[in-house]
């Protein structure tokens, strides 16, 4: 049996709570290039957690096909309100491009605290010698998390970071 490493997992982000949506179209999902967060709590000599969880910042980078797709992230940054983002791993879609299934995921509720973009326009040449432009935009977003609900096939588990 082959071991599945984390860099083989394909993650998608949906800027809504997927547990409350009837259907999720593939066009609403964006591929996550990279994400990271660190959750820490104080522990006593026995290793038991006590006190509140330290504030958690989740950072993710997505690749956008169109610079206009960055607008919702900038709006959420300017609004100063918390929003829900859903991350799903190893998603599959049906023939109508609706989300059919996924291995597991996270529903993250938090504040957008930083948005950075990296835009590149690379000129390439194909095998026939024709020139083409490959425009890419990477968007890096940081969230200050209020809470995260880990969703899986068996059950869900919620971690609350800010009370």
PDB file of C-alpha atoms in Angstrom:
ATOM      1  CA  UNK A   1       0.000   0.000   0.000  1.00  0.00           C
ATOM      2  CA  UNK A   2       1.423   3.383  -0.992  1.00  0.00           C
ATOM      3  CA  UNK A   3       1.669   6.074   1.623  1.00  0.00           C
ATOM      4  CA  UNK A   4      -0.206   9.280   0.832  1.00  0.00           C
ATOM      5  CA  UNK A   5       1.981  12.288   1.596  1.00  0.00           C
ATOM      6  CA  UNK A   6       0.497  15.695   2.322  1.00  0.00           C
ATOM      7  CA  UNK A   7       1.926  17.202  -0.857  1.00  0.00           C
ATOM      8  CA  UNK A   8      -0.181  14.712  -2.832  1.00  0.00           C
ATOM      9  CA  UNK A   9      -3.439  16.010  -1.322  1.00  0.00           C
ATOM     10  CA  UNK A  10      -5.312  18.425  -3.516  1.00  0.00           C
ATOM     11  CA  UNK A  11      -7.013  21.174  -1.565  1.00  0.00           C
ATOM     12  CA  UNK A  12      -9.773  23.478  -2.730  1.00  0.00           C
ATOM     13  CA  UNK A  13     -11.195  26.538  -1.021  1.00  0.00           C
ATOM     14  CA  UNK A  14     -14.811  27.668  -1.170  1.00  0.00           C
ATOM     15  CA  UNK A  15     -15.581  31.095   0.336  1.00  0.00           C
ATOM     16  CA  UNK A  16     -18.687  29.761   2.166  1.00  0.00           C
ATOM     17  CA  UNK A  17     -19.743  27.069   4.634  1.00  0.00           C
ATOM     18  CA  UNK A  18     -20.073  23.918   2.511  1.00  0.00           C
ATOM     19  CA  UNK A  19     -22.109  22.168   5.225  1.00  0.00           C
ATOM     20  CA  UNK A  20     -24.997  24.607   4.722  1.00  0.00           C
ATOM     21  CA  UNK A  21     -24.915  24.712   0.906  1.00  0.00           C
ATOM     22  CA  UNK A  22     -27.185  22.497  -1.212  1.00  0.00           C
ATOM     23  CA  UNK A  23     -24.720  22.231  -4.071  1.00  0.00           C
ATOM     24  CA  UNK A  24     -21.231  23.526  -4.726  1.00  0.00           C
ATOM     25  CA  UNK A  25     -20.234  24.186  -8.311  1.00  0.00           C
ATOM     26  CA  UNK A  26     -16.655  23.565  -9.338  1.00  0.00           C
ATOM     27  CA  UNK A  27     -16.409  27.142 -10.616  1.00  0.00           C
ATOM     28  CA  UNK A  28     -16.886  28.405  -7.013  1.00  0.00           C
ATOM     29  CA  UNK A  29     -13.805  26.442  -5.884  1.00  0.00           C
ATOM     30  CA  UNK A  30     -10.241  27.662  -6.118  1.00  0.00           C
ATOM     31  CA  UNK A  31      -7.179  25.436  -5.932  1.00  0.00           C
ATOM     32  CA  UNK A  32      -5.049  26.015  -2.865  1.00  0.00           C
ATOM     33  CA  UNK A  33      -1.365  26.105  -3.721  1.00  0.00           C
ATOM     34  CA  UNK A  34      -0.186  26.184  -0.115  1.00  0.00           C
ATOM     35  CA  UNK A  35      -1.608  26.684   3.379  1.00  0.00           C
ATOM     36  CA  UNK A  36      -0.300  26.627   6.915  1.00  0.00           C
ATOM     37  CA  UNK A  37      -1.336  27.284  10.476  1.00  0.00           C
ATOM     38  CA  UNK A  38      -0.077  26.441  13.915  1.00  0.00           C
ATOM     39  CA  UNK A  39      -2.408  25.744  16.828  1.00  0.00           C
ATOM     40  CA  UNK A  40      -0.809  25.874  20.279  1.00  0.00           C
ATOM     41  CA  UNK A  41      -2.091  25.621  23.857  1.00  0.00           C
ATOM     42  CA  UNK A  42      -0.440  25.849  27.245  1.00  0.00           C
ATOM     43  CA  UNK A  43       0.166  22.467  28.893  1.00  0.00           C
ATOM     44  CA  UNK A  44       0.902  21.418  32.475  1.00  0.00           C
ATOM     45  CA  UNK A  45       3.543  18.889  33.624  1.00  0.00           C
ATOM     46  CA  UNK A  46       1.212  15.995  32.737  1.00  0.00           C
ATOM     47  CA  UNK A  47       0.739  17.312  29.190  1.00  0.00           C
ATOM     48  CA  UNK A  48      -2.880  18.323  29.771  1.00  0.00           C
ATOM     49  CA  UNK A  49      -4.023  21.430  27.943  1.00  0.00           C
ATOM     50  CA  UNK A  50      -5.312  24.336  30.015  1.00  0.00           C
ATOM     51  CA  UNK A  51      -6.431  27.858  29.322  1.00  0.00           C
ATOM     52  CA  UNK A  52      -7.517  29.240  25.993  1.00  0.00           C
ATOM     53  CA  UNK A  53      -5.892  28.290  22.722  1.00  0.00           C
ATOM     54  CA  UNK A  54      -3.451  30.910  21.505  1.00  0.00           C
ATOM     55  CA  UNK A  55      -4.740  33.045  18.594  1.00  0.00           C
ATOM     56  CA  UNK A  56      -4.254  31.167  15.350  1.00  0.00           C
ATOM     57  CA  UNK A  57      -3.344  32.694  12.013  1.00  0.00           C
ATOM     58  CA  UNK A  58      -4.044  30.612   8.921  1.00  0.00           C
ATOM     59  CA  UNK A  59      -2.198  31.567   5.743  1.00  0.00           C
ATOM     60  CA  UNK A  60      -3.046  30.214   2.310  1.00  0.00           C
ATOM     61  CA  UNK A  61      -2.052  30.909  -1.264  1.00  0.00           C
ATOM     62  CA  UNK A  62      -4.368  30.404  -4.220  1.00  0.00           C
ATOM     63  CA  UNK A  63      -3.851  30.720  -7.948  1.00  0.00           C
ATOM     64  CA  UNK A  64      -6.417  32.914  -9.672  1.00  0.00           C
ATOM     65  CA  UNK A  65      -7.337  32.651 -13.336  1.00  0.00           C
ATOM     66  CA  UNK A  66      -8.597  36.204 -13.433  1.00  0.00           C
ATOM     67  CA  UNK A  67      -7.450  39.176 -11.301  1.00  0.00           C
ATOM     68  CA  UNK A  68     -11.133  40.065 -10.733  1.00  0.00           C
ATOM     69  CA  UNK A  69     -11.439  36.840  -8.688  1.00  0.00           C
ATOM     70  CA  UNK A  70      -9.409  38.580  -5.944  1.00  0.00           C
ATOM     71  CA  UNK A  71     -12.202  41.085  -5.292  1.00  0.00           C
ATOM     72  CA  UNK A  72     -14.051  39.026  -2.610  1.00  0.00           C
ATOM     73  CA  UNK A  73     -10.858  38.682  -0.563  1.00  0.00           C
ATOM     74  CA  UNK A  74     -10.185  42.438  -0.667  1.00  0.00           C
ATOM     75  CA  UNK A  75     -13.831  43.137   0.233  1.00  0.00           C
ATOM     76  CA  UNK A  76     -13.554  40.845   3.248  1.00  0.00           C
ATOM     77  CA  UNK A  77     -10.324  42.559   4.276  1.00  0.00           C
ATOM     78  CA  UNK A  78     -12.009  45.979   4.129  1.00  0.00           C
ATOM     79  CA  UNK A  79     -15.225  44.870   5.882  1.00  0.00           C
ATOM     80  CA  UNK A  80     -13.651  44.096   9.266  1.00  0.00           C
ATOM     81  CA  UNK A  81     -16.174  41.254   9.743  1.00  0.00           C
ATOM     82  CA  UNK A  82     -15.512  37.552  10.132  1.00  0.00           C
ATOM     83  CA  UNK A  83     -16.291  35.190   7.260  1.00  0.00           C
ATOM     84  CA  UNK A  84     -16.394  31.466   6.657  1.00  0.00           C
ATOM     85  CA  UNK A  85     -14.038  29.671   4.288  1.00  0.00           C
ATOM     86  CA  UNK A  86     -14.215  25.934   3.585  1.00  0.00           C
ATOM     87  CA  UNK A  87     -11.196  23.842   2.656  1.00  0.00           C
ATOM     88  CA  UNK A  88     -11.808  20.382   1.176  1.00  0.00           C
ATOM     89  CA  UNK A  89      -9.206  17.748   0.381  1.00  0.00           C
ATOM     90  CA  UNK A  90      -9.242  15.293  -2.528  1.00  0.00           C
ATOM     91  CA  UNK A  91     -12.542  16.557  -3.885  1.00  0.00           C
ATOM     92  CA  UNK A  92     -14.377  14.858  -6.735  1.00  0.00           C
ATOM     93  CA  UNK A  93     -17.057  16.387  -8.934  1.00  0.00           C
ATOM     94  CA  UNK A  94     -19.937  14.806 -10.819  1.00  0.00           C
ATOM     95  CA  UNK A  95     -20.703  15.267 -14.521  1.00  0.00           C
ATOM     96  CA  UNK A  96     -22.620  18.472 -13.803  1.00  0.00           C
ATOM     97  CA  UNK A  97     -19.509  19.892 -12.043  1.00  0.00           C
ATOM     98  CA  UNK A  98     -21.123  19.766  -8.581  1.00  0.00           C
ATOM     99  CA  UNK A  99     -19.035  18.744  -5.596  1.00  0.00           C
ATOM    100  CA  UNK A 100     -19.747  15.040  -5.202  1.00  0.00           C
ATOM    101  CA  UNK A 101     -17.381  13.883  -2.463  1.00  0.00           C
ATOM    102  CA  UNK A 102     -14.201  14.717  -0.555  1.00  0.00           C
ATOM    103  CA  UNK A 103     -11.921  12.955   1.920  1.00  0.00           C
ATOM    104  CA  UNK A 104     -12.076  15.560   4.689  1.00  0.00           C
ATOM    105  CA  UNK A 105     -11.916  19.291   5.206  1.00  0.00           C
ATOM    106  CA  UNK A 106     -12.021  22.333   7.452  1.00  0.00           C
ATOM    107  CA  UNK A 107     -14.605  25.067   7.901  1.00  0.00           C
ATOM    108  CA  UNK A 108     -12.644  28.144   9.016  1.00  0.00           C
ATOM    109  CA  UNK A 109     -14.376  31.180  10.510  1.00  0.00           C
ATOM    110  CA  UNK A 110     -12.151  34.207  10.814  1.00  0.00           C
ATOM    111  CA  UNK A 111     -11.062  37.687   9.851  1.00  0.00           C
ATOM    112  CA  UNK A 112      -9.058  38.443   6.719  1.00  0.00           C
ATOM    113  CA  UNK A 113      -6.086  40.401   8.072  1.00  0.00           C
ATOM    114  CA  UNK A 114      -3.759  40.480   5.052  1.00  0.00           C
ATOM    115  CA  UNK A 115      -4.005  40.025   1.285  1.00  0.00           C
ATOM    116  CA  UNK A 116      -0.944  40.068  -0.970  1.00  0.00           C
ATOM    117  CA  UNK A 117      -0.813  39.437  -4.681  1.00  0.00           C
ATOM    118  CA  UNK A 118       1.937  38.321  -6.983  1.00  0.00           C
ATOM    119  CA  UNK A 119       1.126  38.901 -10.634  1.00  0.00           C
ATOM    120  CA  UNK A 120       3.233  37.615 -13.504  1.00  0.00           C
ATOM    121  CA  UNK A 121       2.888  37.786 -17.255  1.00  0.00           C
ATOM    122  CA  UNK A 122       5.223  35.291 -18.905  1.00  0.00           C
ATOM    123  CA  UNK A 123       5.670  35.175 -22.648  1.00  0.00           C
ATOM    124  CA  UNK A 124       6.056  31.616 -23.913  1.00  0.00           C
ATOM    125  CA  UNK A 125       6.687  30.033 -27.268  1.00  0.00           C
ATOM    126  CA  UNK A 126       4.961  26.822 -28.302  1.00  0.00           C
ATOM    127  CA  UNK A 127       6.413  24.025 -30.484  1.00  0.00           C
ATOM    128  CA  UNK A 128       5.361  25.796 -33.666  1.00  0.00           C
ATOM    129  CA  UNK A 129       7.160  28.968 -32.615  1.00  0.00           C
ATOM    130  CA  UNK A 130       3.981  30.901 -31.871  1.00  0.00           C
ATOM    131  CA  UNK A 131       4.213  33.374 -29.019  1.00  0.00           C
ATOM    132  CA  UNK A 132       1.661  33.291 -26.206  1.00  0.00           C
ATOM    133  CA  UNK A 133       1.169  35.161 -22.952  1.00  0.00           C
ATOM    134  CA  UNK A 134       0.665  33.208 -19.729  1.00  0.00           C
ATOM    135  CA  UNK A 135      -0.834  35.524 -17.108  1.00  0.00           C
ATOM    136  CA  UNK A 136      -0.909  34.189 -13.567  1.00  0.00           C
ATOM    137  CA  UNK A 137      -1.921  35.704 -10.277  1.00  0.00           C
ATOM    138  CA  UNK A 138      -1.078  34.190  -6.919  1.00  0.00           C
ATOM    139  CA  UNK A 139      -3.021  35.554  -3.975  1.00  0.00           C
ATOM    140  CA  UNK A 140      -1.743  35.056  -0.426  1.00  0.00           C
ATOM    141  CA  UNK A 141      -4.341  35.523   2.303  1.00  0.00           C
ATOM    142  CA  UNK A 142      -3.994  35.490   6.091  1.00  0.00           C
ATOM    143  CA  UNK A 143      -6.926  34.803   8.401  1.00  0.00           C
ATOM    144  CA  UNK A 144      -7.116  35.353  12.144  1.00  0.00           C
ATOM    145  CA  UNK A 145      -9.254  32.355  13.073  1.00  0.00           C
ATOM    146  CA  UNK A 146     -12.199  32.483  15.447  1.00  0.00           C
ATOM    147  CA  UNK A 147     -12.787  28.754  15.141  1.00  0.00           C
ATOM    148  CA  UNK A 148     -12.275  25.793  12.868  1.00  0.00           C
ATOM    149  CA  UNK A 149     -14.538  22.804  12.369  1.00  0.00           C
ATOM    150  CA  UNK A 150     -12.716  19.743  11.088  1.00  0.00           C
ATOM    151  CA  UNK A 151     -15.066  17.732   8.895  1.00  0.00           C
ATOM    152  CA  UNK A 152     -14.604  14.089   8.119  1.00  0.00           C
ATOM    153  CA  UNK A 153     -16.546  11.053   7.011  1.00  0.00           C
ATOM    154  CA  UNK A 154     -17.303   9.871  10.549  1.00  0.00           C
ATOM    155  CA  UNK A 155     -17.813  13.059  12.564  1.00  0.00           C
ATOM    156  CA  UNK A 156     -16.932  16.732  12.933  1.00  0.00           C
ATOM    157  CA  UNK A 157     -14.759  18.372  15.588  1.00  0.00           C
ATOM    158  CA  UNK A 158     -14.647  22.088  16.390  1.00  0.00           C
ATOM    159  CA  UNK A 159     -11.717  24.047  17.858  1.00  0.00           C
ATOM    160  CA  UNK A 160     -12.532  27.510  19.219  1.00  0.00           C
ATOM    161  CA  UNK A 161      -9.607  29.925  19.172  1.00  0.00           C
ATOM    162  CA  UNK A 162     -11.126  33.267  20.155  1.00  0.00           C
ATOM    163  CA  UNK A 163     -13.950  33.517  22.715  1.00  0.00           C
TER     164      UNK A 163
END
